[in-house]
XYZ file of C-alpha atoms in Angstrom:
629
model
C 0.000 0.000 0.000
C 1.481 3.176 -0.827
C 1.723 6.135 1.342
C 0.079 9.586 0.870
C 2.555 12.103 0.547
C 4.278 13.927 3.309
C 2.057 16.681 2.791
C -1.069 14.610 3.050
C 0.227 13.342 6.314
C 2.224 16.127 8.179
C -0.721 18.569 7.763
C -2.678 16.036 10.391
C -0.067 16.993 12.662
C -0.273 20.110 12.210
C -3.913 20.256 13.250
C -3.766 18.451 16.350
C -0.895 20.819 17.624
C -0.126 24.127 16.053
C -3.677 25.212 14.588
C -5.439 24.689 18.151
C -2.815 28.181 18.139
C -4.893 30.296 15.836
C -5.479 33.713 14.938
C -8.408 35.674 15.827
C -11.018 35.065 13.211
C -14.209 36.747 13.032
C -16.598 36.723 11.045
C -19.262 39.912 11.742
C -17.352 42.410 13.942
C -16.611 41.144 16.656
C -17.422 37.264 17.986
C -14.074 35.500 18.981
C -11.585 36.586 21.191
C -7.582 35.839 20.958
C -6.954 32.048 21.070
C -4.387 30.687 23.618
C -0.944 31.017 22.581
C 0.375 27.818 23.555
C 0.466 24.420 21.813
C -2.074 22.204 23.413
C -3.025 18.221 22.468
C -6.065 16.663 20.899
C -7.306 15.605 24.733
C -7.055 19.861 25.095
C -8.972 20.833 22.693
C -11.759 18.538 22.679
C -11.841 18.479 26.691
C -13.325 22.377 26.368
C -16.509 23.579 24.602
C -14.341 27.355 24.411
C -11.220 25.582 22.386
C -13.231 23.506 20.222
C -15.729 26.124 18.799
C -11.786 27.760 18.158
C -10.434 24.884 16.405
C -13.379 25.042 14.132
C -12.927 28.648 13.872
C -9.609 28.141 12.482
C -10.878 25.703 10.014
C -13.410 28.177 8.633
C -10.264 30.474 8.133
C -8.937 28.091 5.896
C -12.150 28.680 3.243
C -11.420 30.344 0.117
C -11.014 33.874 -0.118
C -10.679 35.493 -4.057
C -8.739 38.262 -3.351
C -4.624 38.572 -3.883
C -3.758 39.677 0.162
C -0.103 38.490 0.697
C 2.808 37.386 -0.698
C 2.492 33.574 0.027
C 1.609 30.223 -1.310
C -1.587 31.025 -0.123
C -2.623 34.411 -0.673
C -0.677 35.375 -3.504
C -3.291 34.431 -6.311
C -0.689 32.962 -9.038
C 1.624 35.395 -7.722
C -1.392 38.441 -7.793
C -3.000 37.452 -9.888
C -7.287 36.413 -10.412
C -8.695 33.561 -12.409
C -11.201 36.442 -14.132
C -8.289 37.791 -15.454
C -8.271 34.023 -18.151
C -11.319 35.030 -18.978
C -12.243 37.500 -21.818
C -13.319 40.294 -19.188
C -10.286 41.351 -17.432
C -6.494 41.318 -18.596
C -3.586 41.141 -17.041
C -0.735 43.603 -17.991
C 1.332 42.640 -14.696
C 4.124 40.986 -16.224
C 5.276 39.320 -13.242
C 2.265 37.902 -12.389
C 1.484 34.008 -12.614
C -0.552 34.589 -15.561
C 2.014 36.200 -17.447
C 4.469 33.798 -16.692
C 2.641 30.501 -17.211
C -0.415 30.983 -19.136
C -0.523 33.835 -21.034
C 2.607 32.721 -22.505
C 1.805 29.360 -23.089
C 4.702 27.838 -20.980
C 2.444 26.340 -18.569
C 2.933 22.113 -17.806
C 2.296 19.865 -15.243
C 5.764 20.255 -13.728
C 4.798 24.089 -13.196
C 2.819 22.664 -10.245
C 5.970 20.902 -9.267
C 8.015 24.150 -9.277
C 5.586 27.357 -8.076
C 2.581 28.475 -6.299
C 1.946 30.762 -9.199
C -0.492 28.824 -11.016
C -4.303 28.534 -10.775
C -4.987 26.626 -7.333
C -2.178 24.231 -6.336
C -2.891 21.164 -5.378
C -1.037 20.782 -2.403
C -1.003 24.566 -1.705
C -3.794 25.906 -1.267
C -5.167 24.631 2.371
C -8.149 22.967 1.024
C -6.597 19.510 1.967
C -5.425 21.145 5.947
C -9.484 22.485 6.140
C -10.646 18.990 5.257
C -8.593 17.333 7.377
C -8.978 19.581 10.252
C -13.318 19.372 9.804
C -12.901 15.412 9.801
C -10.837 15.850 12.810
C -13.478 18.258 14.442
C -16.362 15.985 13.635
C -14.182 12.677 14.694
C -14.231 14.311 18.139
C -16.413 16.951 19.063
C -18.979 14.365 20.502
C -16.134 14.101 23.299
C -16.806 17.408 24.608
C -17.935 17.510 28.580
C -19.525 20.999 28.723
C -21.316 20.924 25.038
C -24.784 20.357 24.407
C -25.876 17.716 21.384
C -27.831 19.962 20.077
C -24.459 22.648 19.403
C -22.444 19.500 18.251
C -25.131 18.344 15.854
C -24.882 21.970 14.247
C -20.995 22.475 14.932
C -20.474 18.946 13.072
C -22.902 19.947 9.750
C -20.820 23.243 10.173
C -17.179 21.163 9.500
C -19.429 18.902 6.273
C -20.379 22.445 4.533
C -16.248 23.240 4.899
C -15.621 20.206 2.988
C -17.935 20.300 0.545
C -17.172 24.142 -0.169
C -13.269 22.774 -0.390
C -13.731 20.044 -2.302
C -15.655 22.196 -4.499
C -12.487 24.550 -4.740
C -10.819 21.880 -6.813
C -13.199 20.538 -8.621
C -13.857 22.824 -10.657
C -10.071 23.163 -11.577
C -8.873 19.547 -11.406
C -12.422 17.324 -11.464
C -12.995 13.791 -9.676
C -10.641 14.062 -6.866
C -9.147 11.860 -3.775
C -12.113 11.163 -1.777
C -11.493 11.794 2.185
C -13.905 10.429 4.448
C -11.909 10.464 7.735
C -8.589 11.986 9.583
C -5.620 9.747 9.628
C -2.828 8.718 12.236
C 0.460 9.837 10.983
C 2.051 6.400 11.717
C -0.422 4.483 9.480
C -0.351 3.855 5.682
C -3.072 5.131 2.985
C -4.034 4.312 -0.410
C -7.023 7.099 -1.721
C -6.754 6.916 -5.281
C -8.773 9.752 -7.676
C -12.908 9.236 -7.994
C -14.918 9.814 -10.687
C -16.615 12.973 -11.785
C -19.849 11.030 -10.538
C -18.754 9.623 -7.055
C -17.141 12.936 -6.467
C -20.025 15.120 -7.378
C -22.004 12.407 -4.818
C -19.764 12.766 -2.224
C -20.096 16.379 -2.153
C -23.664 16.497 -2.139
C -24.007 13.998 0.487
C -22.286 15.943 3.109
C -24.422 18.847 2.182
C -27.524 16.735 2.585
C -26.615 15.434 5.873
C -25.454 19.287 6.798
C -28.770 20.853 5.966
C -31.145 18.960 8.758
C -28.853 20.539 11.657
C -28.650 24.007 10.414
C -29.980 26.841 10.945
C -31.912 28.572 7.742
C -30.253 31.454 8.835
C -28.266 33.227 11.836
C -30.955 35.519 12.780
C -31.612 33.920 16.435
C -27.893 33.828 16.689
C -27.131 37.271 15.905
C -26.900 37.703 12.205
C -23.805 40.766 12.402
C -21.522 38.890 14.587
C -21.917 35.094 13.533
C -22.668 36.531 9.698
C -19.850 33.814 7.328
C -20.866 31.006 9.512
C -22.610 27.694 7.428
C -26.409 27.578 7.305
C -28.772 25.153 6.226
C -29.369 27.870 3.286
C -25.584 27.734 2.171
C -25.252 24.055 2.251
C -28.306 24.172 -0.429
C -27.487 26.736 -2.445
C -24.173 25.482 -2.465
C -25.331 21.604 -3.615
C -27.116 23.306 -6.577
C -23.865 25.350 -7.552
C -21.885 22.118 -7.251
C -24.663 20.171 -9.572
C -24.702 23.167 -12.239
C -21.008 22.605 -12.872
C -21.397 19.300 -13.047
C -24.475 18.844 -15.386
C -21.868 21.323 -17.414
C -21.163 20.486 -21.174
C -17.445 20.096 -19.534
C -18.286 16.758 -17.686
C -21.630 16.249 -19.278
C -21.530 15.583 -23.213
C -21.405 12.757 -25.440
C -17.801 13.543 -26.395
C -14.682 14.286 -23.663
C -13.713 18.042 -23.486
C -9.668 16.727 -24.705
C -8.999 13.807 -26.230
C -5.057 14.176 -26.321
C -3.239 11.669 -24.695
C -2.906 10.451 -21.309
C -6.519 9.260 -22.412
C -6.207 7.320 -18.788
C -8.634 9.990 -16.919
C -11.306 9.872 -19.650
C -11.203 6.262 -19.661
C -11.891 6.023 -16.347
C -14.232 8.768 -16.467
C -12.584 11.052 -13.965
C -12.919 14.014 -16.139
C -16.754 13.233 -17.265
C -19.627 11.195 -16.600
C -18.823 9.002 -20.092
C -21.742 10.461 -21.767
C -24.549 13.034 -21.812
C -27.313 12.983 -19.019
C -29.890 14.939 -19.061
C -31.233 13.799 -15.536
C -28.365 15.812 -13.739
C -30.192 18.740 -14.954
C -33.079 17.622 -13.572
C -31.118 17.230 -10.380
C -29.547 20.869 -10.532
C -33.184 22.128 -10.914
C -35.044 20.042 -8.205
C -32.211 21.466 -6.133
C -32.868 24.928 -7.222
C -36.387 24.008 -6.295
C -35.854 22.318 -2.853
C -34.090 25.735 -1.958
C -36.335 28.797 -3.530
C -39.188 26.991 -1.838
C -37.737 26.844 1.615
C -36.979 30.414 0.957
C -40.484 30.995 0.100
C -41.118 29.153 3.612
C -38.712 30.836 5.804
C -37.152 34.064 4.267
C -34.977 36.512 5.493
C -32.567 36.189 2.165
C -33.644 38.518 -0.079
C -31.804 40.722 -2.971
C -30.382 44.314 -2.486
C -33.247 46.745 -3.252
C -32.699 50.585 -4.062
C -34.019 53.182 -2.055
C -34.847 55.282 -5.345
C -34.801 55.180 -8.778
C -31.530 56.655 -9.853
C -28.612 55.037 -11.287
C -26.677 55.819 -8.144
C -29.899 54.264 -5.713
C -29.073 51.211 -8.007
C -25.426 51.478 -7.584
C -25.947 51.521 -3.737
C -27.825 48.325 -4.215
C -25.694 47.148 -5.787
C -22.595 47.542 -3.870
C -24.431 45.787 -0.508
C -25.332 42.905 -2.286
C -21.561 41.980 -2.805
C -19.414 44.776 -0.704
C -20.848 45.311 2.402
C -21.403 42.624 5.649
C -24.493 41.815 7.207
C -26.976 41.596 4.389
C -29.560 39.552 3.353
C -28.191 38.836 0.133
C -24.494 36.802 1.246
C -25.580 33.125 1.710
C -21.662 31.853 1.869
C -18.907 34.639 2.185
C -15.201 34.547 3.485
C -13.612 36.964 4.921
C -9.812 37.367 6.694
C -8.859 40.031 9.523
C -5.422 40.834 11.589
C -3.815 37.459 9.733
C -0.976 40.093 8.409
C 0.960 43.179 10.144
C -0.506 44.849 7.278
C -4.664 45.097 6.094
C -5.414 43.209 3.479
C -6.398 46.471 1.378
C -2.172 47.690 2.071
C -1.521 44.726 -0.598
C -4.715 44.374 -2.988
C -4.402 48.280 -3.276
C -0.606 48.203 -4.087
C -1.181 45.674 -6.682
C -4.260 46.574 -8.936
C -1.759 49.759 -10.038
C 0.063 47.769 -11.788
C -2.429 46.904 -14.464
C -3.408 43.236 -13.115
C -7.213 43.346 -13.356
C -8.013 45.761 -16.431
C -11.358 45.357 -17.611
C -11.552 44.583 -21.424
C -13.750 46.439 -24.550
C -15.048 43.142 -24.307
C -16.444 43.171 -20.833
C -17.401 46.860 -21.259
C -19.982 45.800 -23.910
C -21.570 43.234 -22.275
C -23.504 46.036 -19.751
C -26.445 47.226 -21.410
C -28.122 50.534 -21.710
C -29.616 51.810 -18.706
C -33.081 50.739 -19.913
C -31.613 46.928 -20.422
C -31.482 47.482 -24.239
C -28.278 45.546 -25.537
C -25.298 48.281 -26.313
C -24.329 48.729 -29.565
C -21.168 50.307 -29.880
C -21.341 52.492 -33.039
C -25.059 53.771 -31.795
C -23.074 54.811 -28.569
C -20.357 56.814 -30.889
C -22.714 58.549 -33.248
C -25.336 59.610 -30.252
C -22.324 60.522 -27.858
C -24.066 58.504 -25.431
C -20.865 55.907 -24.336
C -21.146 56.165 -21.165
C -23.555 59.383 -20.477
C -26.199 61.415 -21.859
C -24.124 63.689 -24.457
C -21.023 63.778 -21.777
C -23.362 64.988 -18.572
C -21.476 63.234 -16.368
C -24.870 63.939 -14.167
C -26.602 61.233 -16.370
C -25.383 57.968 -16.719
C -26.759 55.836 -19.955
C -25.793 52.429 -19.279
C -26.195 49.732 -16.440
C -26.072 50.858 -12.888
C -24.038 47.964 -12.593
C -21.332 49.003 -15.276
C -20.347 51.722 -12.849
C -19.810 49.684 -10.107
C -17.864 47.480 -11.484
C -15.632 49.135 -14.373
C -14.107 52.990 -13.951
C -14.831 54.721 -17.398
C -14.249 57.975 -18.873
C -16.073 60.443 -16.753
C -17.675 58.552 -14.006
C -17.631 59.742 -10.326
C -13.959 59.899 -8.830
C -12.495 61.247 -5.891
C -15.063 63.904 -6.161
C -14.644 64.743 -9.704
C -15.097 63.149 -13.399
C -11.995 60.700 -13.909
C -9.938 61.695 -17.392
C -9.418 58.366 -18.872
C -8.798 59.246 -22.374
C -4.872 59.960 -23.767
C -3.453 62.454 -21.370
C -6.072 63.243 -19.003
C -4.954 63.392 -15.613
C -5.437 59.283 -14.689
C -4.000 58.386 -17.950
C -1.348 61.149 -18.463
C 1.627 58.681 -18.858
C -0.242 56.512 -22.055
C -0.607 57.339 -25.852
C -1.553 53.611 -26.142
C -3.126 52.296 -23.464
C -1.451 49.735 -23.030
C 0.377 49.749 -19.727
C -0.588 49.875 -15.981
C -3.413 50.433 -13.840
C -5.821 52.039 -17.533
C -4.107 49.840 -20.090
C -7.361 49.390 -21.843
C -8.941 52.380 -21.364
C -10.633 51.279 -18.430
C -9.513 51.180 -14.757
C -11.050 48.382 -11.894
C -13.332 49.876 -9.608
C -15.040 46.633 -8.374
C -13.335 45.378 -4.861
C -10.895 48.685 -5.567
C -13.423 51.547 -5.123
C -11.182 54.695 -5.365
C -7.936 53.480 -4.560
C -6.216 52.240 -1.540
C -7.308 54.862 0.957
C -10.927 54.578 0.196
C -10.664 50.682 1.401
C -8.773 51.720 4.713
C -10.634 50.250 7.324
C -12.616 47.909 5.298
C -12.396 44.197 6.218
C -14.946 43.205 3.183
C -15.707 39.896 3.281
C -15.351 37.744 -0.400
C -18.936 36.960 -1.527
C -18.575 33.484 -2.203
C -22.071 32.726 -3.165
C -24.917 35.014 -2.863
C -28.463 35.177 -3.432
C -28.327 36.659 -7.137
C -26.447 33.745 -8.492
C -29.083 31.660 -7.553
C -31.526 33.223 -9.607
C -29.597 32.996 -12.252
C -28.347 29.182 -11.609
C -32.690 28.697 -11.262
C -32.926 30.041 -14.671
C -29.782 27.662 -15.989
C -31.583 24.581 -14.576
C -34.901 25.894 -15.943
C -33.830 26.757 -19.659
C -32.048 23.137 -19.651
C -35.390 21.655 -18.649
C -36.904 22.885 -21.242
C -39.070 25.927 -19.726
C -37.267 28.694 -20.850
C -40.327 31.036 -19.558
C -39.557 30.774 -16.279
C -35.916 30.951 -17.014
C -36.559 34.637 -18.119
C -38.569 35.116 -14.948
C -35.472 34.292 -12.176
C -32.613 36.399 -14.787
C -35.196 39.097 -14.706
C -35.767 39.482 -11.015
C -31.840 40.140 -11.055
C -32.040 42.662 -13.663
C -35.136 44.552 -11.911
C -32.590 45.034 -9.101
C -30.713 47.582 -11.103
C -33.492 48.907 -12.541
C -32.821 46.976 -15.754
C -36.749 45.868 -18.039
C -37.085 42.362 -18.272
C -34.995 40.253 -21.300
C -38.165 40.322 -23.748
C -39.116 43.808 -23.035
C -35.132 44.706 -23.899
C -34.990 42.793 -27.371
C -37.544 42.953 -29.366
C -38.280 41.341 -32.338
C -35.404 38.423 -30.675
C -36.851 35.289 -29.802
C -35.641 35.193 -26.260
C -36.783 31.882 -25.301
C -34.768 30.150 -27.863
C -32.192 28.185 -25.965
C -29.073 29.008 -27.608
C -30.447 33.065 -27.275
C -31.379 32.944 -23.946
C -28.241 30.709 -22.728
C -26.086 33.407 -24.043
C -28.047 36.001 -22.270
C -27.887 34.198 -19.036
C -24.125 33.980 -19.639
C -24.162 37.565 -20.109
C -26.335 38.619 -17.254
C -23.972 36.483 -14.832
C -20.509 38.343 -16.021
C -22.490 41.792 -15.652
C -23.489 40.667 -12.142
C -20.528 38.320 -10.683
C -18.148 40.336 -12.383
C -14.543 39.351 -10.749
C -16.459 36.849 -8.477
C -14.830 33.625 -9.684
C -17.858 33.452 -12.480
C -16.810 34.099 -15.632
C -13.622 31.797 -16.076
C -15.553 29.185 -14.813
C -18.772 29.833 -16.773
C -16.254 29.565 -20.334
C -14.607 26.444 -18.460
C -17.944 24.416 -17.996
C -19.706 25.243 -21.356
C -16.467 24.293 -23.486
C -16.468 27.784 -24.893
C -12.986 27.638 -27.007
C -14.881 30.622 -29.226
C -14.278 32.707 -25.592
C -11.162 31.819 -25.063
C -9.673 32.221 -29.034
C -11.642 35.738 -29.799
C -8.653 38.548 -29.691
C -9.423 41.421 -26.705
C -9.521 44.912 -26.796
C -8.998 48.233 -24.786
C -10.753 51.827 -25.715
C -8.303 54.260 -26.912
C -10.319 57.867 -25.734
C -9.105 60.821 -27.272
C -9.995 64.456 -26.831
C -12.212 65.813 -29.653
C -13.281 69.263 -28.052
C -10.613 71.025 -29.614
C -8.438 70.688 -26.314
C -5.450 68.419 -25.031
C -4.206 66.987 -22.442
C -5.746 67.049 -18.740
C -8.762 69.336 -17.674
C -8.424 69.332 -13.787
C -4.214 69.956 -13.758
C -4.851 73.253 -15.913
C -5.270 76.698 -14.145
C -9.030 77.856 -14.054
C -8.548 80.007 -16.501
C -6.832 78.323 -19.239
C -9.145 74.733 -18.764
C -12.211 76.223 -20.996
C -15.367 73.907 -20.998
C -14.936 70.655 -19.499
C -14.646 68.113 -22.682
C -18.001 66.676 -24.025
C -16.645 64.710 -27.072
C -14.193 62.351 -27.561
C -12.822 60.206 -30.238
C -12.938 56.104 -29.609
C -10.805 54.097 -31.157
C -10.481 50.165 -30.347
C -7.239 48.429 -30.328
C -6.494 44.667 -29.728
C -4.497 44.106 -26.840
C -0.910 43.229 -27.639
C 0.842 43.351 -24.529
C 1.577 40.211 -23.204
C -0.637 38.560 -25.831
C -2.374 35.251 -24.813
C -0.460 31.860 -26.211
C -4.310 30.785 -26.713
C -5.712 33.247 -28.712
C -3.692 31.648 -31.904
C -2.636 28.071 -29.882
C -6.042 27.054 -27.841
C -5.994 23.622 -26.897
C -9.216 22.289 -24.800
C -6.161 20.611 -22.525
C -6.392 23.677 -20.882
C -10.314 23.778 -19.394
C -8.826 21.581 -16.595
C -5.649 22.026 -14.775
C -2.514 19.348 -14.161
C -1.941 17.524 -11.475
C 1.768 17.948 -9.438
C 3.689 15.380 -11.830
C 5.650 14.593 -8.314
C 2.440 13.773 -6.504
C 1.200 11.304 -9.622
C 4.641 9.763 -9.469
C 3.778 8.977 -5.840
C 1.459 5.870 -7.177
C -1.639 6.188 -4.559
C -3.637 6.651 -7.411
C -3.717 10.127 -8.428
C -3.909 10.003 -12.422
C -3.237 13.265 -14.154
C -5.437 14.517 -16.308
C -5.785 14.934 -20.337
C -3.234 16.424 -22.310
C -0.620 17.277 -19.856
């Protein structure tokens, strides 16, 4: 029998000992206090109701959290960067970044996992395998507790299932079928835990979540919803089971052909990467998940989506930004957050880095938002009308989707008390004739997660909205439009688009035939970019639907140019010498060149999936690497 590797088994060590040490962790404001500081033994931690709610604690640190917030294994993101930025919305132009290094450039193999934490989610990196551990540990032993009712164990335990379900999750849907761990293990024994299928995987994870759900909580209202707000609820381990079953019922694992048929074939064969076929009933299964949960909602309430106070594009934007900014709403059903982990805030990093042109938004992305009535954009209508981005230049009246504004920092929009000058040397983009380096290479600058800089997120511990309310909707409408009732597909995207103040998909496209599938599947796809933006959607969404035509199209930025008769910046000129603030401006796309992507001439579908560590397959405890690499 062979043995896991070192890593498998030193991290069990690790949790009986030096984790029982932890950090303070909260999750509202304010909940735990500072753990002990000494090392203290398995018979220690479960022989105390106070250390073993900690030790849990600690493991619900170990959930993923999106954000680039150190330089570490860990928290570095592939080195700073964001999986949104392999997508076709955002671009990297950080050419130190993981993404430049490995992927963009095509250099990317399985011995990169060998040799760096810089690529998508490492294997052996990453903490999922130390959370998993740590909950079977927790739920091994928490029924040894003196001064702990059942009834608090019962919950605590379904707490520690959700963890592993939301880990195992984590790699899923970068690796599929996976090592299946059903218990901790003594470091002096030997294991054998070769890979599952896509199917026993996808089981295993949904069984935990089933058992979770009947000892939760709906929601943390009796327990004090701003404090305890990030702990699991019976409403995140079911919203979470029907995000696990839409990726799976995905073209990627569901289809009557394998998403790469290049050799090692060994995965396919064994149907670790797919289900061997198309089935339509795991539709069926996403939706009567969908179902089970809107119904219960309809039961018990309390989540709800963001509403706006008013009317106005900035009511909406306020909506907006609580739904996936703020703590203690009604809309988070799983969110992460970290807190005094570093001797700096996690803003002192993520605001140093987006500078350097990591996460630009792409001409692409820009386009997907529609107009502020929900009508699609059209680009040369925009030009002609002078109506890109506001009514003739009024910076006083936006013309496109509240949630463009929110997300993307154009030409003109609200900045640091002022219209921002993104066009060719206006005061944020003085240093580019191009475009095409830092923090505006496109055109556009970030403003989701980045607000107006670094200062404007001092003092903000946000947490990382890890699955809210409005993705259901629109994973409801998925299941729905695959079960052939594309009606009531329309119904759920449009409840997310009212939100914003956006019509309803027919209403927006007339004379389009909106329930056929391929239309409305595209729309969906669009509606979930416009709303998840840089939530860990978009990638994933091209990933899961096979969509090589995403991934091959070339990108674009926005050159803006002054076409007022003036130059330069408005705001750096004296009073008297700035005339009328500019109104008109010249547009001119340009595909993105710098640090082109390898893929846009070289796709290969290899890629949808990541490698495995070609060290940890040589290990022989059954962990077969997947297609292509």
């Amino acid at each position: 029998m062979k043995h896991l590797e070192k890593w498998f088994i030193m991290a069990f060590v690790g949790v009986t000992t030096a984790t029982s040490c932890v950090d303070e962790i909260k999750f509202g404001d304010s909940f735990l206090e500072k753990a002990p500081s000494v090392a203290v033994t398995q018979d220690s931690i479960f022989g105390k109701a106070e250390y073993a709610r900690r030790f849990l604690w600690n493991t619900y640190s170990k959930l993923y959290y999106g954000l680039a917030t150190n330089w570490n294994d860990v928290d570095g993101k592939m080195n700073t960067g964001m999986f949104e930025c392999l997508s076709d919305c955002f671009h990297s132009h950080n050419s130190w970044d993981g993404l430049n290094r490995h992927y963009y450039s095509g250099t990317y193999t399985a011995v990169t996992e060998d040799n760096t934490s810089e690529t998508r989610l490492g294997f052996t990196k990453e903490e999922t395998w130390s959370a998993i551990r740590q909950a079977w540990i927790f739920i091994e032993n928490v029924n040894r507790v003196p001064d702990m009712d059942d009834a608090e164990k019962k919950r605590l335990m379904a707490e520690a299932k959700v963890i592993i379900a939301s880990r195992y999750f984590d790699m899923f849907r970068h690796f599929g079928g996976l090592p299946l761990v059903e218990q901790s293990f003594e470091a002096e024994n030997e294991y054998e835990v070769p890979r599952a299928t896509v199917e026993e995987t996808v089981n295993f994870m949904v069984r935990l979540l089933d058992e979770a759900k009947g000892e939760l909580p709906w929601d943390l209202t009796a327990d004090g919803e701003s404090n305890w707000q990030g702990r699991m609820t019976q409403a995140a381990a079911m919203a979470l089971k029907c995000k696990i079953l839409l990726f799976a019922a995905s073209p990627l694992f569901n289809d009557n052909e394998p998403y790469c048929t290049e050799a090692p074939q060994d995965a396919v064969t064994q149907h670790l990467v797919w289900y061997g076929g198309y089935k339509p009933e795991l539709w069926t299964q996403c939706l009567d998940a969908c179902e089970e949960f809107f119904t219960t909602l309809a039961q018990k309430g309390h989540y709800e989506l963001a509403q706006a106070s008013g009317t106005t594009c900035d009511d909406y934007r306020n909506a907006f930004n609580k739904a996936y900014f703020t703590r203690d709403n009604t809309e988070l059903l799983i969110s992460t957050r970290i807190i005094g982990k570093y001797n700096w805030d996690w803003w002192y990093y993520w605001g140093d880095w987006v500078p350097y042109g990591g996460y630009t938004p792409t001409l692409e992305y820009m386009e997907m938002f529609p107009m502020s009535d929900g009508t699609p954009f059209n680009f040369d209508k925009a030009v002609a009308e002078n109506k890109m981005f506001f009514e003739e230049n009024d910076y006083n009246k936006p013309t496109r989707d509240p949630r463009l504004y929110e997300t993307i920092l154009v030409n003109g929009a609200k900045w640091q008390g002022r219209a921002v000058e993104l066009w060719t040397g206006g005061r944020e983009n003085a240093n580019s004739t191009a475009t095409e380096t830092g923090v505006y290479a496109t055109g556009f600058g970030l403003y989701k997660f980045y607000k107006e800089g670094k200062n404007s997120l001092a003092g903000n511990y946000l947490e990382w909205p890890y699955l809210r309310l409005a993705e259901m909707y629109l994973i409801y409408a998925e299941a729905l439009l695959k079960n052939n009732n594309p009606s009531e597909a329309i119904k759920q995207v449009d409840k997310v688009r009212a939100r914003v103040g956006l019509k309803g998909l027919i209403e927006s496209n007339p004379g389009k035939n909106m329930e056929d599938p391929n239309v409305l599947m595209e729309a969906i796809l669009n509606e979930r970019a416009c709303e998840l933006g840089l939530e860990d959607v978009r990638f994933f969404d091209m990933i899961r639907n096979k969509r090589a035509d995403l991934f091959t199209r070339p990108l674009h930025g926005l050159l803006i140019e002054r076409a007022d008769g003036g130059t330069g910046s408005w705001s750096d000129k004296p009073a008297a010498d700035r005339g009328p603030f500019p109104t008109k401006f010249k547009y001119t796309q340009f595909q993105i060149s710098n640090s082109a992507r390898s893929w846009w001439s070289n796709f290969n579908s290899k890629w949808y999936l990541a490698a495995f560590p070609v060290n940890e397959v040589n290990k022989g405890y059954g962990l077969v690497q997947n297609p292509g690499w």
